[in-house]
Tab-separated table of N, CA and C in Angstrom:
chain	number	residue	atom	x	y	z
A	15	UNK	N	127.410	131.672	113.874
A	15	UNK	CA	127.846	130.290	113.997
A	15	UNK	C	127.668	129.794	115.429
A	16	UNK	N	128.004	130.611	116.428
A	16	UNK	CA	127.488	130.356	118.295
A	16	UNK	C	126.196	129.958	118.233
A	17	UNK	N	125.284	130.782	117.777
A	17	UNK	CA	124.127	130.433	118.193
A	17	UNK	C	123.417	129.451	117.323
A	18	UNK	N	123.992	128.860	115.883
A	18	UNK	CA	123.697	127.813	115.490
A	18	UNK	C	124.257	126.492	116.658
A	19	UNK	N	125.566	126.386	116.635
A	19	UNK	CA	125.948	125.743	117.605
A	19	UNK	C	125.354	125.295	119.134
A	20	UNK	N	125.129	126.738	119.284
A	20	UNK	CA	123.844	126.426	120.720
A	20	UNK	C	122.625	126.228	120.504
A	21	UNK	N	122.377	126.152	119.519
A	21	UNK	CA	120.931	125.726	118.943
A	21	UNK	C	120.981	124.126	118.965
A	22	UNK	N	121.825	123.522	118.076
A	22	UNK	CA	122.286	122.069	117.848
A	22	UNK	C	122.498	121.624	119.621
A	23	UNK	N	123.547	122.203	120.370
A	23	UNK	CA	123.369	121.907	121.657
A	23	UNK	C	122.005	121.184	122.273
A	24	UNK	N	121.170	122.377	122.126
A	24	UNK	CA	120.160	122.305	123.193
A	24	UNK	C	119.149	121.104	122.641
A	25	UNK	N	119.107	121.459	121.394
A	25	UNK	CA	117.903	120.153	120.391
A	25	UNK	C	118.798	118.989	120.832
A	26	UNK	N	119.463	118.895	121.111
A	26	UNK	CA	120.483	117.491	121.372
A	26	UNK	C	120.368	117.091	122.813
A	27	UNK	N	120.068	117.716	123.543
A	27	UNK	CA	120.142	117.801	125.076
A	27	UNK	C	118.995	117.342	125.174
A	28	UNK	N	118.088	118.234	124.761
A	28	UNK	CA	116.300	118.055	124.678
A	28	UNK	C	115.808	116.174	124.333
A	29	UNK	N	116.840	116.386	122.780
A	29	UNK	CA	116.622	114.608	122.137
A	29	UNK	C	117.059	113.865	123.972
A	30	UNK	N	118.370	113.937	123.900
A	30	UNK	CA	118.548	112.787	125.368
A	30	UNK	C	117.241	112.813	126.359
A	31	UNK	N	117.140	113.671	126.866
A	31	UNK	CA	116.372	114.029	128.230
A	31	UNK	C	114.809	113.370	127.870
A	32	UNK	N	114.437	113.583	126.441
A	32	UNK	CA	113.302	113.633	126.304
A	32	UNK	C	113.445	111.681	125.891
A	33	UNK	N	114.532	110.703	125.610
A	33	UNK	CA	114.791	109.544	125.082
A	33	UNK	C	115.267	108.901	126.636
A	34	UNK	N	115.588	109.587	127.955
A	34	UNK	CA	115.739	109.354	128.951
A	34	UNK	C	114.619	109.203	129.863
A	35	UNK	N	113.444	110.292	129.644
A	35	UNK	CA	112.500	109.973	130.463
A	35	UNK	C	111.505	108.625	129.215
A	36	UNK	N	111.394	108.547	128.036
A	36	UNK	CA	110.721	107.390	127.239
A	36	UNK	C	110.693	106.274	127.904
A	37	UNK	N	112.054	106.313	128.778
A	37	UNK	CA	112.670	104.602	129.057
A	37	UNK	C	111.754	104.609	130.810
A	38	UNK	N	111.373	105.840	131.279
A	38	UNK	CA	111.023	105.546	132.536
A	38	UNK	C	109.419	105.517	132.521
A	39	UNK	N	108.533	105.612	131.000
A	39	UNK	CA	107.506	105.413	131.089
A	39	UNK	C	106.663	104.503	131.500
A	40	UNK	N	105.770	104.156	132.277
A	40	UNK	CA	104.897	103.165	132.258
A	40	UNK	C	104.106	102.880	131.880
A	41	UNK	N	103.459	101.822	130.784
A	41	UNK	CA	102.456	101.755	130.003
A	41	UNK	C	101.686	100.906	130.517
A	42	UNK	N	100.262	101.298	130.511
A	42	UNK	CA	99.241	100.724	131.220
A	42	UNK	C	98.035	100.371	130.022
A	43	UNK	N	98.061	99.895	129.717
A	43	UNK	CA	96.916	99.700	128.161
A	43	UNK	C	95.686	99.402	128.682
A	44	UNK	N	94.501	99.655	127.785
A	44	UNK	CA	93.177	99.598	128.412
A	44	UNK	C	92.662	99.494	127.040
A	45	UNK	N	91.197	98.361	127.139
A	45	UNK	CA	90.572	98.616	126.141
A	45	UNK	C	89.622	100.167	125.509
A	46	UNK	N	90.104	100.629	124.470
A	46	UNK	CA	88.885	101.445	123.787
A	46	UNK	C	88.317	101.453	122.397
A	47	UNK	N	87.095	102.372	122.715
A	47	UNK	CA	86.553	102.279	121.278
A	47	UNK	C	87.113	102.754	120.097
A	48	UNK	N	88.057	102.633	118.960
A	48	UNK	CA	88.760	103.553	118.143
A	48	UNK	C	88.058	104.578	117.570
A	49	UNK	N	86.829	104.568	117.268
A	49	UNK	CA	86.548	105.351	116.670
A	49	UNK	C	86.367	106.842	117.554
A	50	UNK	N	85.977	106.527	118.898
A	50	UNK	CA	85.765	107.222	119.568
A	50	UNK	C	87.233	108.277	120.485
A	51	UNK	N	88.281	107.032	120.298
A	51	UNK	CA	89.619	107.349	120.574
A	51	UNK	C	90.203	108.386	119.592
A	52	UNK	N	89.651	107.504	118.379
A	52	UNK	CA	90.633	108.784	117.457
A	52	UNK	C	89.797	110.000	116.941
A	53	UNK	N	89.015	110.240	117.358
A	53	UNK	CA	87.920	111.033	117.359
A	53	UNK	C	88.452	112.233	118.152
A	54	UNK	N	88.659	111.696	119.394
A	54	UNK	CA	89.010	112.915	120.245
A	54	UNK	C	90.398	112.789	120.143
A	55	UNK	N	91.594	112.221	119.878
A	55	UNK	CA	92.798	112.660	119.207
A	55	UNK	C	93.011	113.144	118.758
A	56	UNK	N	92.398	113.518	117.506
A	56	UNK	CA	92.023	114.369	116.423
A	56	UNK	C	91.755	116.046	116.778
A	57	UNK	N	90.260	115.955	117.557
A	57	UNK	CA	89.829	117.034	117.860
A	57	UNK	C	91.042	117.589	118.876
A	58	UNK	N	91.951	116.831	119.755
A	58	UNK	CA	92.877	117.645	120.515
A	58	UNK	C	93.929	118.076	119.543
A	59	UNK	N	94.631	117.355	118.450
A	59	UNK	CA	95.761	117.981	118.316
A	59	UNK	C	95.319	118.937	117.384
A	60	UNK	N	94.184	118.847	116.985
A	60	UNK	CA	93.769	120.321	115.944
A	60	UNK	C	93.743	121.218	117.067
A	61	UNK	N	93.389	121.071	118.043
A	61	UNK	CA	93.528	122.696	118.239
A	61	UNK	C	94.916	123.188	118.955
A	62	UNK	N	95.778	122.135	119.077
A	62	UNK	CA	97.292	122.312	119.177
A	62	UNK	C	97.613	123.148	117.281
A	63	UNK	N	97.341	122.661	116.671
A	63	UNK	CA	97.254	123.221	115.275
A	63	UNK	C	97.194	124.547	115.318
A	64	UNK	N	95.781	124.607	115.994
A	64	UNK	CA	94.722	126.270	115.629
A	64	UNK	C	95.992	126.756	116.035
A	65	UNK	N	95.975	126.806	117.206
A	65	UNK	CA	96.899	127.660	118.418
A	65	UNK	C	97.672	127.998	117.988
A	66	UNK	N	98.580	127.307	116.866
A	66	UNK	CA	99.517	127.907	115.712
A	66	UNK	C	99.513	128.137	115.215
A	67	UNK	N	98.219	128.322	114.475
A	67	UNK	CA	98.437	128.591	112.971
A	67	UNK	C	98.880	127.560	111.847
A	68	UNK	N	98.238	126.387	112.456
A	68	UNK	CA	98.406	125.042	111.915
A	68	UNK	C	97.071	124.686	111.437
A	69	UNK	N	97.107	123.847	110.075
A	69	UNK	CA	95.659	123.176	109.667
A	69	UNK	C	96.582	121.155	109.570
A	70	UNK	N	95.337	120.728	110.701
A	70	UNK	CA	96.305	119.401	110.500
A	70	UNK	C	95.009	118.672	109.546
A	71	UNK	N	95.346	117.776	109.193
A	71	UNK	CA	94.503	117.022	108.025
A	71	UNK	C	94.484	115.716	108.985
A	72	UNK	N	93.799	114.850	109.625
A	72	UNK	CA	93.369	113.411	110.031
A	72	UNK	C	92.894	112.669	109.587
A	73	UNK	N	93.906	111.666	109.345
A	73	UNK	CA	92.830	110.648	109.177
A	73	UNK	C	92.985	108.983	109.872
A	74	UNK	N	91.897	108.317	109.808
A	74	UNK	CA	92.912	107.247	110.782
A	74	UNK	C	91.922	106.320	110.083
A	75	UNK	N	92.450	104.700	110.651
A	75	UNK	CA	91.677	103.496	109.943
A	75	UNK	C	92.084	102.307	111.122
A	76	UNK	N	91.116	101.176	111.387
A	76	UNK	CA	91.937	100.558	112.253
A	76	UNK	C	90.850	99.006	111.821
A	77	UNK	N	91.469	97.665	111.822
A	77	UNK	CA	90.893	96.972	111.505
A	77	UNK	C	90.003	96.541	112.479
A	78	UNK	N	89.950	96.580	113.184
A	78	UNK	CA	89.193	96.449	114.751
A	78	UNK	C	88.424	97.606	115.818
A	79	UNK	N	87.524	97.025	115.796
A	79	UNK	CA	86.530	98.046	116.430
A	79	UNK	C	87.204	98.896	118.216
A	80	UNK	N	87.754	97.938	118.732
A	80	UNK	CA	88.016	98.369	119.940
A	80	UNK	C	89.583	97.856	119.804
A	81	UNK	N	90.366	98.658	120.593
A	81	UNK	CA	91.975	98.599	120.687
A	81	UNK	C	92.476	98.855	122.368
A	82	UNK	N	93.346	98.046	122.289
A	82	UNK	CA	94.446	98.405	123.793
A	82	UNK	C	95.559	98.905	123.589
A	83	UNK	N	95.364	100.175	124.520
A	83	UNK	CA	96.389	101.196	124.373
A	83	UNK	C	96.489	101.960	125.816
A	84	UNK	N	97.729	102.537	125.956
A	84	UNK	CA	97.763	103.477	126.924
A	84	UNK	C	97.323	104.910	126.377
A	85	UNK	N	96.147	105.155	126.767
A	85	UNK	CA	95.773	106.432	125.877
A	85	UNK	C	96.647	107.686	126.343
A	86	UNK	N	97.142	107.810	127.386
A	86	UNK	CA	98.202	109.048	127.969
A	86	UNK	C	99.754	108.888	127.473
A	87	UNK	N	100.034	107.799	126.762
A	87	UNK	CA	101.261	107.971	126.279
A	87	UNK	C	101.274	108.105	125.195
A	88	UNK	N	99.769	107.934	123.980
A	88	UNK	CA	99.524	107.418	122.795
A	88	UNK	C	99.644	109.200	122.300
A	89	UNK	N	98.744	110.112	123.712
A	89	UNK	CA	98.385	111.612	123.257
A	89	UNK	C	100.196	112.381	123.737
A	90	UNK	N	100.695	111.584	124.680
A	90	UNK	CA	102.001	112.400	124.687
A	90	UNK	C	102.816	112.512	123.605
A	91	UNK	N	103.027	111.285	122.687
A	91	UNK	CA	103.640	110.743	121.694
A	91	UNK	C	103.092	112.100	120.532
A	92	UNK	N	101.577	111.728	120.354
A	92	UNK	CA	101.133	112.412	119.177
A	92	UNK	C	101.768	114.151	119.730
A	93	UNK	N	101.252	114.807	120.750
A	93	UNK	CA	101.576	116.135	121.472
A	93	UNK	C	103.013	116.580	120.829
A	94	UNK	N	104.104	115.447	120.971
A	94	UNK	CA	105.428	115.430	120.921
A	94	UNK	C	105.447	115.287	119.535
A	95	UNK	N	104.837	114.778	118.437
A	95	UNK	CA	105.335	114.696	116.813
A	95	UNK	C	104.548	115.950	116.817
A	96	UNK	N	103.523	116.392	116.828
A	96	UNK	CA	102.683	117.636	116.017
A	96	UNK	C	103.641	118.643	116.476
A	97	UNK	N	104.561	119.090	117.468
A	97	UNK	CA	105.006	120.058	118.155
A	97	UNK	C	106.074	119.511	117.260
A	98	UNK	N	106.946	118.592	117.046
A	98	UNK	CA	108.410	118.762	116.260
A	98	UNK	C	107.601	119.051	114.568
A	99	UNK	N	106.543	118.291	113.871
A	99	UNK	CA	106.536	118.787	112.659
A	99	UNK	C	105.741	120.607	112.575
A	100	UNK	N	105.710	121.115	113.497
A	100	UNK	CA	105.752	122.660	113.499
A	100	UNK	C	106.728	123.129	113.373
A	101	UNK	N	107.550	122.704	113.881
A	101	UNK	CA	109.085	123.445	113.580
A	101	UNK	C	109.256	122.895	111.687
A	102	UNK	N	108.990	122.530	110.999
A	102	UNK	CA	109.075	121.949	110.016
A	102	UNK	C	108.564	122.218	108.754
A	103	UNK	N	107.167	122.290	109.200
A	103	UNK	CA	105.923	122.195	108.252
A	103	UNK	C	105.413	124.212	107.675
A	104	UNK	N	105.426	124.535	106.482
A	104	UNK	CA	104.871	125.221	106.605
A	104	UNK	C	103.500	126.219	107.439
A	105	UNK	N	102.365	125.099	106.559
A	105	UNK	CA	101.165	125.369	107.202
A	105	UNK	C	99.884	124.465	107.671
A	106	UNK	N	100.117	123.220	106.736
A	106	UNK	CA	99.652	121.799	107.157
A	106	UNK	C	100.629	121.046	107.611
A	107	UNK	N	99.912	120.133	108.485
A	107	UNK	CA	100.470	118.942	108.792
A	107	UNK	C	99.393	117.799	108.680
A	108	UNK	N	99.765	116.516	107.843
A	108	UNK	CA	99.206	115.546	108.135
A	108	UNK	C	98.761	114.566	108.958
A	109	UNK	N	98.363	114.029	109.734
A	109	UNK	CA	98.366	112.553	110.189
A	109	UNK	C	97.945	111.636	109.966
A	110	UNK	N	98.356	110.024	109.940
A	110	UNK	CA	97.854	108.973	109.494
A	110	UNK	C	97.888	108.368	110.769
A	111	UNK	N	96.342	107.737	111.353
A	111	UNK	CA	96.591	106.906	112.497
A	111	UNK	C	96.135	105.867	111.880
A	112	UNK	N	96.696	104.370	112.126
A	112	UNK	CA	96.029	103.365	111.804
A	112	UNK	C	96.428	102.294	113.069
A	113	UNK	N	95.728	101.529	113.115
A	113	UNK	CA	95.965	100.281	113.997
A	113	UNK	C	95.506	98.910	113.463
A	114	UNK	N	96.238	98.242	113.522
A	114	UNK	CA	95.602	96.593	112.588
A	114	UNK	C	96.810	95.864	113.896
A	115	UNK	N	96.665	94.446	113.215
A	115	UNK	CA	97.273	93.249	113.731
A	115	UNK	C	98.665	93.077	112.939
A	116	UNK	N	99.518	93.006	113.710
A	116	UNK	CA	100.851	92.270	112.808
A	116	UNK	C	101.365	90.966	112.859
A	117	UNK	N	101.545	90.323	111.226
A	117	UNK	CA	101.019	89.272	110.878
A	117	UNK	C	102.349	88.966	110.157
C-alpha cells in the first residue's frame, strides 16, 4: 500500500511540475510543409516505439498543404503522449494527427 501511495505521489508531482513548466513555454510558430512535418514526426516517434518494444500505427490528414506550428513543442507534446500511452498500451499505440481550420 506505501509504495502504491508513493507511486500516486510522484505521478502527481511529475503531473504539476510537468503543467508548471507548459505555462512557461514559448511558442514560436513557423510555416511548414505537412506532409513533410508529419513525415518526420512519424519516423521519430516510431523509433521512440522500437526502443520499446512498441509498434505505433500513424496516420495523419490535414486540409492544407503548409501549416504554422511550433515544431519543438508540437514533438515535445507528441514525445510526452507516446511515453504516457507506454505505460498503458500493451503493444501498439495509435496516432491520429490531423490539422484543418476551425469553423
Amino acid at each position: 500500500m506505501i509504495e502504491q501511495y508513493t507511486g500516486r505521489i510522484e505521478t502527481y508531482v511529475e503531473a504539476m511540475t510537468s503543467a508548471q513548466k507548459l505555462e512557461e513555454i514559448y511558442c514560436n510558430p513557423i510555416p511548414l510543409e505537412w506532409e513533410a512535418f508529419s513525415t518526420e514526426l512519424s519516423d521519430s516517434i516510431s523509433i521512440l516505439g522500437k526502443s520499446a518494444g512498441f509498434a505505433i500505427e500513424f496516420h495523419s490528414s490535414a486540409t492544407e498543404k503548409s501549416v504554422w506550428l511550433d515544431k519543438d513543442t508540437v514533438y515535445n507534446v507528441a514525445e510526452n503522449l507516446i511515453s504516457n500511452a507506454m505505460r498503458y498500451a500493451d503493444k501498439l499505440i495509435r496516432v491520429d494527427l490531423t490539422s484543418g481550420r476551425l469553423e
